[in-house]
Short mmCIF file of C-alpha atoms and ligand atoms in Angstrom, two decimals:
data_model
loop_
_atom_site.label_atom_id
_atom_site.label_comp_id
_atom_site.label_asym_id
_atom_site.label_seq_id
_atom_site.Cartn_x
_atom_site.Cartn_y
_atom_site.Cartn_z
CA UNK A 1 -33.15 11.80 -27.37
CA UNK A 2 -30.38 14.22 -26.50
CA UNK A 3 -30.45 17.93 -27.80
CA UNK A 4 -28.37 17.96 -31.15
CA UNK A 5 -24.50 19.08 -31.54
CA UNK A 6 -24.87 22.06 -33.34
CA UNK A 7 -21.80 23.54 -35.93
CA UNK A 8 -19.14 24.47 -33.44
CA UNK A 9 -19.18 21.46 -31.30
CA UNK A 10 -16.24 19.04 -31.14
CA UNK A 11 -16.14 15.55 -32.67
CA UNK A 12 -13.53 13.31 -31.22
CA UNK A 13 -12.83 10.40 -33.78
CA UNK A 14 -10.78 7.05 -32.68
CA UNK A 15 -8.81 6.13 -35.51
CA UNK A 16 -7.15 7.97 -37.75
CA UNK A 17 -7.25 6.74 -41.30
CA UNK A 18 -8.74 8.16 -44.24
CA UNK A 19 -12.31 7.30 -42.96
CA UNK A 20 -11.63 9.50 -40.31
CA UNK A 21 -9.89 12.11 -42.65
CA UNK A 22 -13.07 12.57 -44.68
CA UNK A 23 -15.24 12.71 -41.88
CA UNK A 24 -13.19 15.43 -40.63
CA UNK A 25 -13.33 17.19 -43.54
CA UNK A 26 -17.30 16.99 -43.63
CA UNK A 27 -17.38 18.12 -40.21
CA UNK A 28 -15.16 21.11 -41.12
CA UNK A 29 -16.93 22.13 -44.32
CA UNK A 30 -19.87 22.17 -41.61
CA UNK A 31 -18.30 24.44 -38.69
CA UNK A 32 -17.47 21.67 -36.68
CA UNK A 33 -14.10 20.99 -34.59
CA UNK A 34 -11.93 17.84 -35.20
CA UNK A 35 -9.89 16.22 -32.29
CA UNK A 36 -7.88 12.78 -33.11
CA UNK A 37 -6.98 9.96 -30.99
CA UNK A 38 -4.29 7.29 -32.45
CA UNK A 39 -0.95 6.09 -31.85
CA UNK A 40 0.74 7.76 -34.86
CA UNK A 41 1.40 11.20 -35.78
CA UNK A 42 0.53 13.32 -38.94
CA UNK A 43 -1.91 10.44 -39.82
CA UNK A 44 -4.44 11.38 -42.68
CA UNK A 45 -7.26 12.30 -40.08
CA UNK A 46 -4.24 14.22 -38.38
CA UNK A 47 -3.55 16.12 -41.01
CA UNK A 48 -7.13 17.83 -41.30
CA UNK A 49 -8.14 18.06 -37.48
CA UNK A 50 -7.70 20.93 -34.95
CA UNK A 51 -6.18 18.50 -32.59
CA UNK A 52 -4.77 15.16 -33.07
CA UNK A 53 -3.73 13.03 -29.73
CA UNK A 54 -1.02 10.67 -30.15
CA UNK A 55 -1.74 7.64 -27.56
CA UNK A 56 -1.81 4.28 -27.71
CA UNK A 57 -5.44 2.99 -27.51
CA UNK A 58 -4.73 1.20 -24.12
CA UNK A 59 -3.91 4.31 -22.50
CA UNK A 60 -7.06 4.79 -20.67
CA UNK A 61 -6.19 8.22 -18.85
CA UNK A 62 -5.27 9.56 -22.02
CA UNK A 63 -8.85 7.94 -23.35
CA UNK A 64 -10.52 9.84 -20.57
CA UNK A 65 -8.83 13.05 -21.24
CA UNK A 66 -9.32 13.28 -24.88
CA UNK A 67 -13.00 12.24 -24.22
CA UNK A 68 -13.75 15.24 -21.92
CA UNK A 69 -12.23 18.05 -24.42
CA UNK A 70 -15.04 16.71 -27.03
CA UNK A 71 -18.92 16.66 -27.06
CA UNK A 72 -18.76 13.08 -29.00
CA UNK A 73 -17.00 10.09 -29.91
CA UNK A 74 -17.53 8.07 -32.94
CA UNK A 75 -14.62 5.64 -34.12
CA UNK A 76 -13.50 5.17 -38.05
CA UNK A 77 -11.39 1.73 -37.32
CA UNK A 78 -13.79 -0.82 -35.90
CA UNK A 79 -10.79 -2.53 -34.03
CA UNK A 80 -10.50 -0.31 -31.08
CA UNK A 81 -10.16 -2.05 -28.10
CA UNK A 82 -13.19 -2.08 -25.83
CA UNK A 83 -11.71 -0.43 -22.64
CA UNK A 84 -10.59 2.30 -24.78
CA UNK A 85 -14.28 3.17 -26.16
CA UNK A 86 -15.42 2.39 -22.70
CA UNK A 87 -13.21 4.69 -21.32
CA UNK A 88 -14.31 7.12 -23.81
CA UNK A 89 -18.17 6.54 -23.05
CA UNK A 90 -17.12 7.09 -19.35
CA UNK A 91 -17.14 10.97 -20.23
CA UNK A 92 -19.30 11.62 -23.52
CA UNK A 93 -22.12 9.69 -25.62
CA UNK A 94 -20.47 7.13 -28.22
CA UNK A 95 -21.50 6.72 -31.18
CA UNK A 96 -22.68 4.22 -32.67
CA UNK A 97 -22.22 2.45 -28.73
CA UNK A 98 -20.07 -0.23 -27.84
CA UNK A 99 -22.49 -2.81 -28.20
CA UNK A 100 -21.91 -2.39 -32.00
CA UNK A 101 -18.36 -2.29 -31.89
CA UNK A 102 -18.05 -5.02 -29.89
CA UNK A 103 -20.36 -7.01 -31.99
CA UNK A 104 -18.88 -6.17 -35.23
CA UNK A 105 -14.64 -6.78 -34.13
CA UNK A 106 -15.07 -10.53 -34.27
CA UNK A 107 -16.40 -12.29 -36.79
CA UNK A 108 -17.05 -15.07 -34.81
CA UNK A 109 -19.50 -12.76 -32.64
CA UNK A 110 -20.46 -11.18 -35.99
CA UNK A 111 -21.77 -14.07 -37.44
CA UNK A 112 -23.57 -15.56 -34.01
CA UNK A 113 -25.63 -12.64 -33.67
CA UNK A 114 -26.34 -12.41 -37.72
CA UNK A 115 -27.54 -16.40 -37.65
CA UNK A 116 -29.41 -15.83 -34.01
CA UNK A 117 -31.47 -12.60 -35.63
CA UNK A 118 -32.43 -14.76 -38.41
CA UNK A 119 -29.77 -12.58 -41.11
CA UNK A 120 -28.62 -15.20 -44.14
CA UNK A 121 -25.17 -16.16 -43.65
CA UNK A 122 -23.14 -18.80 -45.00
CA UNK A 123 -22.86 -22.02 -42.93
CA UNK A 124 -19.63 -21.59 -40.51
CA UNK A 125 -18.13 -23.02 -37.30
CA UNK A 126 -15.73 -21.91 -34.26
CA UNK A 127 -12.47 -23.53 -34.88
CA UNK A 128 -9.64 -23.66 -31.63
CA UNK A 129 -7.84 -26.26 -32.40
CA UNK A 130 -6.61 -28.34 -35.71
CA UNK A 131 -8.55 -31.17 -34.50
CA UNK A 132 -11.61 -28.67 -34.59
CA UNK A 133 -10.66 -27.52 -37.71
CA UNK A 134 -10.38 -30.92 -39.43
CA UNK A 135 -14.07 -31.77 -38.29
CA UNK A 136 -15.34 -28.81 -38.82
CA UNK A 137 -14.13 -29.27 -42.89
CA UNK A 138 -14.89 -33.05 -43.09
CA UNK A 139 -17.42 -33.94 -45.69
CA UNK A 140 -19.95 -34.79 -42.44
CA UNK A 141 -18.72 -31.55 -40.73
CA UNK A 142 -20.85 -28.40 -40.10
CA UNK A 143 -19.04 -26.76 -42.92
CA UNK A 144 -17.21 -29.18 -45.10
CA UNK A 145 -15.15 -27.93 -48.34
CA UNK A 146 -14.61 -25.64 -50.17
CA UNK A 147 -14.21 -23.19 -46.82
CA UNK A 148 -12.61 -20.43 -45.70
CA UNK A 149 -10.56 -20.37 -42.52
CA UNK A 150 -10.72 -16.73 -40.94
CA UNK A 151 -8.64 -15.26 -37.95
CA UNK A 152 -11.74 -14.60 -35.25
CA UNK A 153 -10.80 -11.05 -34.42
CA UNK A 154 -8.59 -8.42 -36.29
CA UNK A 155 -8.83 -9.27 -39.69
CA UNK A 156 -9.39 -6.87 -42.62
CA UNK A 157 -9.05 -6.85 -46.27
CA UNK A 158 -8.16 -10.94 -46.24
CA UNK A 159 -5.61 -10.66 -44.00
CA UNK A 160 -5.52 -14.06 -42.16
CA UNK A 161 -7.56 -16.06 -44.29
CA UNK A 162 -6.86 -19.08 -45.91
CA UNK A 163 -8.91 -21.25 -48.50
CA UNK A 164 -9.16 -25.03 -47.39
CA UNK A 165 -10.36 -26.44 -50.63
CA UNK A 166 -10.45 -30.24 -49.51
CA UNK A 167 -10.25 -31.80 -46.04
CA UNK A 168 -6.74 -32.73 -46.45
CA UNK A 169 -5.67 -28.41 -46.76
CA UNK A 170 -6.61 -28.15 -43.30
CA UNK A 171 -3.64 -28.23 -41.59
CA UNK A 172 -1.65 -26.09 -44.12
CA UNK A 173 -4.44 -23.69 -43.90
CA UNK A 174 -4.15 -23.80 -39.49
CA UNK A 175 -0.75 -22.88 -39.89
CA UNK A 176 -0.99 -20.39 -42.73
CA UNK A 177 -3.86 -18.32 -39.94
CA UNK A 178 -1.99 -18.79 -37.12
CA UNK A 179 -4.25 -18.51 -34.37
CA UNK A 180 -6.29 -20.39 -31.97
CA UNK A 181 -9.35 -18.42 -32.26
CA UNK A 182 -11.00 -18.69 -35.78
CA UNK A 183 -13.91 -19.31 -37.98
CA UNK A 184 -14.74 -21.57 -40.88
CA UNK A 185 -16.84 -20.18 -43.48
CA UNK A 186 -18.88 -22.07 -46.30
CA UNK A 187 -17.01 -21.11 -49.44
CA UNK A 188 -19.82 -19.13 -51.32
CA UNK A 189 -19.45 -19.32 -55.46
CA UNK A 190 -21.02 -16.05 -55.51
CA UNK A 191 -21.86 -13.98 -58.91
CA UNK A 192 -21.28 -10.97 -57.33
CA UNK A 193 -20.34 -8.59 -54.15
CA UNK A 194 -22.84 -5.76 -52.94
CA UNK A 195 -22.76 -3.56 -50.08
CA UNK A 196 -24.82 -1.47 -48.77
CA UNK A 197 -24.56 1.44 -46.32
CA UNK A 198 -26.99 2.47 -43.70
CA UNK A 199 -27.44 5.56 -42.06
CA UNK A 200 -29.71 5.51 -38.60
CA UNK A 201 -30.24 8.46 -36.24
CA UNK A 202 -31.12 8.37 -33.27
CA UNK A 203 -35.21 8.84 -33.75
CA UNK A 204 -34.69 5.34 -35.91
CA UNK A 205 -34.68 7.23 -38.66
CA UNK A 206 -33.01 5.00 -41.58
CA UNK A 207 -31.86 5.46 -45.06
CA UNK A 208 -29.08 4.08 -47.65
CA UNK A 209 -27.42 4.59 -50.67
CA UNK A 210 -28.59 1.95 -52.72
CA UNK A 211 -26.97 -1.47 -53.64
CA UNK A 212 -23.04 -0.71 -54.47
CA UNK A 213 -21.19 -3.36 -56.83
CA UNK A 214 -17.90 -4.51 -55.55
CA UNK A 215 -15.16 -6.65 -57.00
CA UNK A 216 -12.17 -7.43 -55.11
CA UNK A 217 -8.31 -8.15 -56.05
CA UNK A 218 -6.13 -10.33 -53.82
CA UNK A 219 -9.35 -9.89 -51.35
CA UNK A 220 -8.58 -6.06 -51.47
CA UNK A 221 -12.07 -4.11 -52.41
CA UNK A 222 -10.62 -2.79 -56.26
CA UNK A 223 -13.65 -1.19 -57.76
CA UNK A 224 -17.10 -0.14 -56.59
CA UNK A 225 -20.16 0.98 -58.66
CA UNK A 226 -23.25 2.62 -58.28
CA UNK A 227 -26.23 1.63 -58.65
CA UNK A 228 -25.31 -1.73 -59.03
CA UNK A 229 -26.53 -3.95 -61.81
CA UNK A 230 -29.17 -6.28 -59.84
CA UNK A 231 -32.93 -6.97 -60.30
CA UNK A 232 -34.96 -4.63 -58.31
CA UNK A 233 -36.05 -7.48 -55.98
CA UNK A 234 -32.74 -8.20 -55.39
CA UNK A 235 -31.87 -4.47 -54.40
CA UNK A 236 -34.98 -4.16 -52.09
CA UNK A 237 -34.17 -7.40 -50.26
CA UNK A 238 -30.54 -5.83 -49.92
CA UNK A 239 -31.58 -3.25 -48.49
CA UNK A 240 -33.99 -4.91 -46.01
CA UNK A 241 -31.51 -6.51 -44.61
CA UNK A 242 -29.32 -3.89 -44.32
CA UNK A 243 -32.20 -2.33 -42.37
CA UNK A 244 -32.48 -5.03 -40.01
CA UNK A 245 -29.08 -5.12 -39.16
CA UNK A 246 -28.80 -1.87 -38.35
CA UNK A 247 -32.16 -1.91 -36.21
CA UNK A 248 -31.22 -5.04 -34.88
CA UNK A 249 -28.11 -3.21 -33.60
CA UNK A 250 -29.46 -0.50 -32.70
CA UNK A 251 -26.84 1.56 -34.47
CA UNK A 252 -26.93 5.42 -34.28
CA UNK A 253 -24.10 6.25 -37.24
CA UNK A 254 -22.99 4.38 -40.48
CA UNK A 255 -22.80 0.21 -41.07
CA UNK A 256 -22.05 -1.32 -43.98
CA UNK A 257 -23.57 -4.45 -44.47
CA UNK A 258 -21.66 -6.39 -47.51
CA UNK A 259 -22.76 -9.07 -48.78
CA UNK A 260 -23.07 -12.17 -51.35
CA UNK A 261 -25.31 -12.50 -54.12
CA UNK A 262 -25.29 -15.90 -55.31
CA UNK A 263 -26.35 -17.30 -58.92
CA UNK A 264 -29.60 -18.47 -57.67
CA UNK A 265 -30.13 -14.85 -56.64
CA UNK A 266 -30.04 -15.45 -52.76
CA UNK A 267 -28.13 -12.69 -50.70
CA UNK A 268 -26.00 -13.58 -47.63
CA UNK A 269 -24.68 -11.74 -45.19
CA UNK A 270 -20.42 -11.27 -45.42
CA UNK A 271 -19.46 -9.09 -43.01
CA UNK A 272 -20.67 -5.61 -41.22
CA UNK A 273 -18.46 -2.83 -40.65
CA UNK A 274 -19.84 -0.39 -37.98
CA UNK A 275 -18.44 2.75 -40.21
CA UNK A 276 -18.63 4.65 -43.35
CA UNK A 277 -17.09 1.76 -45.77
CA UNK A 278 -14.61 1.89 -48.89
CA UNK A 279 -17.25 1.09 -50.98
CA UNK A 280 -19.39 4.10 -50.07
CA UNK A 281 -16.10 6.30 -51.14
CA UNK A 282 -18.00 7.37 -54.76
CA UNK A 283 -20.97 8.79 -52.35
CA UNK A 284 -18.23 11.94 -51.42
CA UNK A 285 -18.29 13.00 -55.32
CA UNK A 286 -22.05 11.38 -56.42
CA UNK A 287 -24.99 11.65 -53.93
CA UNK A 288 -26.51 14.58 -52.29
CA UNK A 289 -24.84 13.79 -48.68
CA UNK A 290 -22.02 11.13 -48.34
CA UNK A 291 -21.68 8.67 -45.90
CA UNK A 292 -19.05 11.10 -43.79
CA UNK A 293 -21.49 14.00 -43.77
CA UNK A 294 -23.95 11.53 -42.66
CA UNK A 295 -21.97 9.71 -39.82
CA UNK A 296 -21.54 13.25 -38.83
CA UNK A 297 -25.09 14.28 -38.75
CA UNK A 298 -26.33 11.09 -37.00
CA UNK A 299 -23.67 11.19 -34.59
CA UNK A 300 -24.79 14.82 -33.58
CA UNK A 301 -28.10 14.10 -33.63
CA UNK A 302 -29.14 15.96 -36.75
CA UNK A 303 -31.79 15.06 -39.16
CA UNK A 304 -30.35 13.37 -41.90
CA UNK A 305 -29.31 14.54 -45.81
CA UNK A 306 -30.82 13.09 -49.05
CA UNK A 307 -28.98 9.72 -49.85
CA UNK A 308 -30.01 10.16 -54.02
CA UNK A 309 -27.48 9.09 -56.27
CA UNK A 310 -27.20 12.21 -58.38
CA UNK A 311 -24.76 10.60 -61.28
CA UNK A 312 -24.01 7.25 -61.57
CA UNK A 313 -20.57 6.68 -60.09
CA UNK A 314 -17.73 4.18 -60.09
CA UNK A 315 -14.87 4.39 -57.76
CA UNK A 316 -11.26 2.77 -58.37
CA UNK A 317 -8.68 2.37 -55.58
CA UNK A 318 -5.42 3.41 -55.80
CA UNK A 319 -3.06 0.97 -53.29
CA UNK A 320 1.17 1.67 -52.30
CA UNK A 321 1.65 -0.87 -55.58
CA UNK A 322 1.25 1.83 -57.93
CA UNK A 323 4.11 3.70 -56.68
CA UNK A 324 6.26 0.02 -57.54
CA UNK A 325 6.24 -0.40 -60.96
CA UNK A 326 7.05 -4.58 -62.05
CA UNK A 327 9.02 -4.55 -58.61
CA UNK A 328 8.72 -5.90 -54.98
CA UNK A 329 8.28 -2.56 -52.58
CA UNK A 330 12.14 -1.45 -52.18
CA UNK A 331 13.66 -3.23 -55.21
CA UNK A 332 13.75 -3.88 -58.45
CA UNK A 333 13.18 -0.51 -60.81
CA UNK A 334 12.37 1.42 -57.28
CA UNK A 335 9.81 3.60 -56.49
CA UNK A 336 8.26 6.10 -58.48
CA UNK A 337 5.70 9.30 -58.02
CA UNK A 338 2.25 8.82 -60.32
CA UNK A 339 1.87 11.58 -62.73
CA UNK A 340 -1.28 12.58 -61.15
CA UNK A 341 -2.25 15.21 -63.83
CA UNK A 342 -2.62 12.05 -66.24
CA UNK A 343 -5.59 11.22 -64.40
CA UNK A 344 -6.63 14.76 -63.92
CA UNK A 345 -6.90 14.66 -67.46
CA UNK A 346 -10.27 12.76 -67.37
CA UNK A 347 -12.55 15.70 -66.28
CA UNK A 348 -15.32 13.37 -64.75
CA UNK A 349 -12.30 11.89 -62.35
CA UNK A 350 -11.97 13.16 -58.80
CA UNK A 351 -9.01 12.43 -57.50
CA UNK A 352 -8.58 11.31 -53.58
CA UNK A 353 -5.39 11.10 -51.92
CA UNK A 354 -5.07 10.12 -48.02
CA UNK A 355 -1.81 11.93 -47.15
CA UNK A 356 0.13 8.98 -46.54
CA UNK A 357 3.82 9.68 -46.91
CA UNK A 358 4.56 5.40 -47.40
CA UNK A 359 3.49 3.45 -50.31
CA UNK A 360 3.66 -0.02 -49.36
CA UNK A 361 1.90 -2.71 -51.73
CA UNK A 362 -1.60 -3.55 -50.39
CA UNK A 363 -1.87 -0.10 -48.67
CA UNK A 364 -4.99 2.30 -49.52
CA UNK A 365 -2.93 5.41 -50.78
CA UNK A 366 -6.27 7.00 -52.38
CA UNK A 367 -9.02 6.27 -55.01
CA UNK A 368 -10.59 8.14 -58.18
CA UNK A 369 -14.67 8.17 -58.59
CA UNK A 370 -15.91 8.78 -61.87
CA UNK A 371 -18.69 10.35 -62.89
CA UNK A 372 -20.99 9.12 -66.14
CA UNK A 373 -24.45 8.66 -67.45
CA UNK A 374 -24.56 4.71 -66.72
CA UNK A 375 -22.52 2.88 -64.32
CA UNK A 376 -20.93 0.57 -66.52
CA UNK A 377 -19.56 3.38 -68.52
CA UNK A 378 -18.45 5.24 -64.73
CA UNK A 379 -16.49 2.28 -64.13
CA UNK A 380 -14.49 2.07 -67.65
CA UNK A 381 -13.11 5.65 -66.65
CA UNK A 382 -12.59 4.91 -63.62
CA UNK A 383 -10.35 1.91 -64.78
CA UNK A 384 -9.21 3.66 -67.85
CA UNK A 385 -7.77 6.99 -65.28
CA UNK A 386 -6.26 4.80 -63.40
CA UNK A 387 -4.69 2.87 -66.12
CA UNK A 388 -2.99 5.99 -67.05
CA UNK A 389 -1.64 6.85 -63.63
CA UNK A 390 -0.34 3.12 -63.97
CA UNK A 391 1.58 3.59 -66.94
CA UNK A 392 2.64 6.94 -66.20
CA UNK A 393 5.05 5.27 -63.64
CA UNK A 394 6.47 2.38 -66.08
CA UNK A 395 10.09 2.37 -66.50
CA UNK A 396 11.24 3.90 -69.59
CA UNK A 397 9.09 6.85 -69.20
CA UNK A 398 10.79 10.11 -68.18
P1 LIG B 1 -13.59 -10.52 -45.72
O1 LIG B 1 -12.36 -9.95 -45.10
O2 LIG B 1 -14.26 -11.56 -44.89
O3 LIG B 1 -14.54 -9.48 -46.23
O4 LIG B 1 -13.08 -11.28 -47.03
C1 LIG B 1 -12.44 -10.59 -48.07
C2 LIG B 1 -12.88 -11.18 -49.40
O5 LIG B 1 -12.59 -12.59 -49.46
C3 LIG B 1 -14.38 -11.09 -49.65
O6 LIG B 1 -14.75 -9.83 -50.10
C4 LIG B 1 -14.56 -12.20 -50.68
O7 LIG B 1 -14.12 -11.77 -51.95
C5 LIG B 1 -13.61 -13.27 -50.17
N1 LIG B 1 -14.36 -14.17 -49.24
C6 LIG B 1 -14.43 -14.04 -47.90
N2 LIG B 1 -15.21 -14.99 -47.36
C7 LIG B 1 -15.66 -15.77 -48.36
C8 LIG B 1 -16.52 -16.92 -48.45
N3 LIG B 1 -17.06 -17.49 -47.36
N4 LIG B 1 -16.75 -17.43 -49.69
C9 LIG B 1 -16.19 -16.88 -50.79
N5 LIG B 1 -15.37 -15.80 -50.77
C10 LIG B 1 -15.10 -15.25 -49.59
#
């Protein structure tokens, strides 16, 4: 094990998203220095570092020299290209290591190496070519129907997915993905979405959150609540796997393992993401440490902080849409600014906003956690805060 990174060391983060940004602004509330390496400027991780490095990820000398000015690199956006965090591992530890990135930006990959360590996962198959497709989806196939057709690498929130509900969607679904590299997944009719985020360190120290409730809109994560209503088996066995995986791995940092729970109560395996997660947003506002302040302390080598729960929680995102009221982005009644205070007006509502100067639909502009004594009633303010901010930007209102 290598001597900890002490306060005053420099983190070097690959990505710079809001991930990134509240990492940063863990490691600052903890003495630490910030340096940023992305392809935009004045990004939301940007905006809170002491140094943000505008290259493009390919740029290997620029890799190299951001590496050496830092005593670590971690990554917040799991699609960085391998060369660039090999470049960066050239010069400092990475953390968690490639091996886990690499693992974790394909799901094709992802899945082989959940199904080979014995992890539940839905029944799926490589697909290259339509004619692959079509017998991976027949009724005799490896899959069959209901399935979902998934872009191998580079996909996130839904993007390049299709549903093939019978055989004869297939090649409307091929052409709707658009690739020559995917996977077909089993449809699951699950009752519900968990996740649930690991910390490791590098002694193999693990811990976790708990089981976090998730429901999506137009495969966007919408609403996440903690603890999550399951049976106690179910929660334990959640967080076994989790475990696993992140042994398995070998992951010093944050994963988030998300996953199905089915009606007959069996869990399977979704999709890891080698990071703090979306869903592990209300941790910031509700538990002890969040999942930032731990990615930080794992990736430095520090003994962990407690994971408890301290108030239930429920958090609520807030996407570009808002700023659109009844309109497409650009038309219609045009854009408008959320009344923010409307939501401010709930006094168990934090309010999180990324700094992102361009609210298109779908983006993740921010989110609002709510505080209560029971989750269901953390997630009804949640909803109801953000149903003010909503109408706060209808037409007709001044
Ligand atoms: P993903 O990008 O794979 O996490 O998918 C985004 C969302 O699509 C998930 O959170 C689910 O709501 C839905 N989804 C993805 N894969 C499946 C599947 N095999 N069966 C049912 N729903 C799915």
């Amino acid at each position: 094990m290598s001597a900890p990174l002490l306060p005053g060391s420099t983190i070097g983060v690959l990505g710079s998203g809001q991930l990134g940004r509240m990492l940063g602004l863990a490691a600052r509330e903890m003495g630490y220095r910030v340096h940023v390496l992305s392809p935009g400027d004045d990004t939301p991780t940007g905006q809170t570092a002491d140094r943000e490095v505008v290259a493009d990820y390919l740029d290997l000398d620029a890799v190299r020299e951001f590496a050496s000015r830092v005593d670590v690199v971690t990554f917040e956006f799991e699609n960085v290209p391998t060369a660039c965090a090999e470049a960066a591992a050239e010069r400092v530890p990475l953390r968690p290591a490639h091996r886990v990135l690499h693992t974790t930006q394909n799901r094709l990959r992802e899945k082989r190496f959940l199904a080979g360590a014995g992890f539940p996962v839905t029944p799926f198959a490589e697909v290259r070519t339509l004619d692959e497709l079509v017998a991976a989806a027949a009724p005799d196939g490896p899959v069959g129907t209901p399935a979902v057709l998934k872009t191998a690498g580079w996909g996130y929130d839904g993007k390049g997915q299709a549903l093939v509900r019978v055989p004869e969607e297939a090649a409307a679904a091929w052409r709707a993905v658009a690739t020559d590299d995917a996977i077909l997944e089993a449809f699951v009719p699950f009752e519900r979405e968990i996740s649930v985020i690991g910390a490791r360190g590098q002694d193999g120290a693990f811990d976790h959150w708990g089981v976090i409730a998730n429901d999506h809109a137009r495969h966007i994560l919408d609403l996440s609540v903690a603890p999550a209503p399951v049976a106690p088996e179910v929660a334990r066995e959640a967080v076994e796997i989790a475990r696993g995986v992140l042994e398995e791995l070998d992951v010093v940092g944050v994963l988030c393992v998300e996953m199905f729970l089915t009606g007959g109560g069996r869990l399977l395996v979704n999709e890891l993401a080698p990071r703090p997660h979306n869903s592990g947003h209300l941790t910031v506002d509700a538990a002890v440490t969040s999942q930032f302040e731990q990615q930080l302390r794992t990736v430095c080598g520090l003994p962990m902080g407690s994971t408890e729960l301290v108030r239930p929680a429920a958090m609520a995102n807030l996407l570009g849409d808002l700023w659109w009221p009844g309109s497409e982005a650009g038309g219609g009644e045009g854009r408008r600014e959320p009344d923010w205070s409307r939501a401010l007006a709930f006094p168990e509502v934090k309010l999180h906003l990324y700094g992102k100067a361009d609210p298109r639909p779908g983006r993740k502009m921010g989110h609002l956690t709510a505080l209560a004594g029971t989750p269901e009633r953390a997630a009804e303010v949640a909803l109801a805060a953000r149903r003010a901010l909503e109408s706060s930007v209808r037409p007709g209102r001044p």
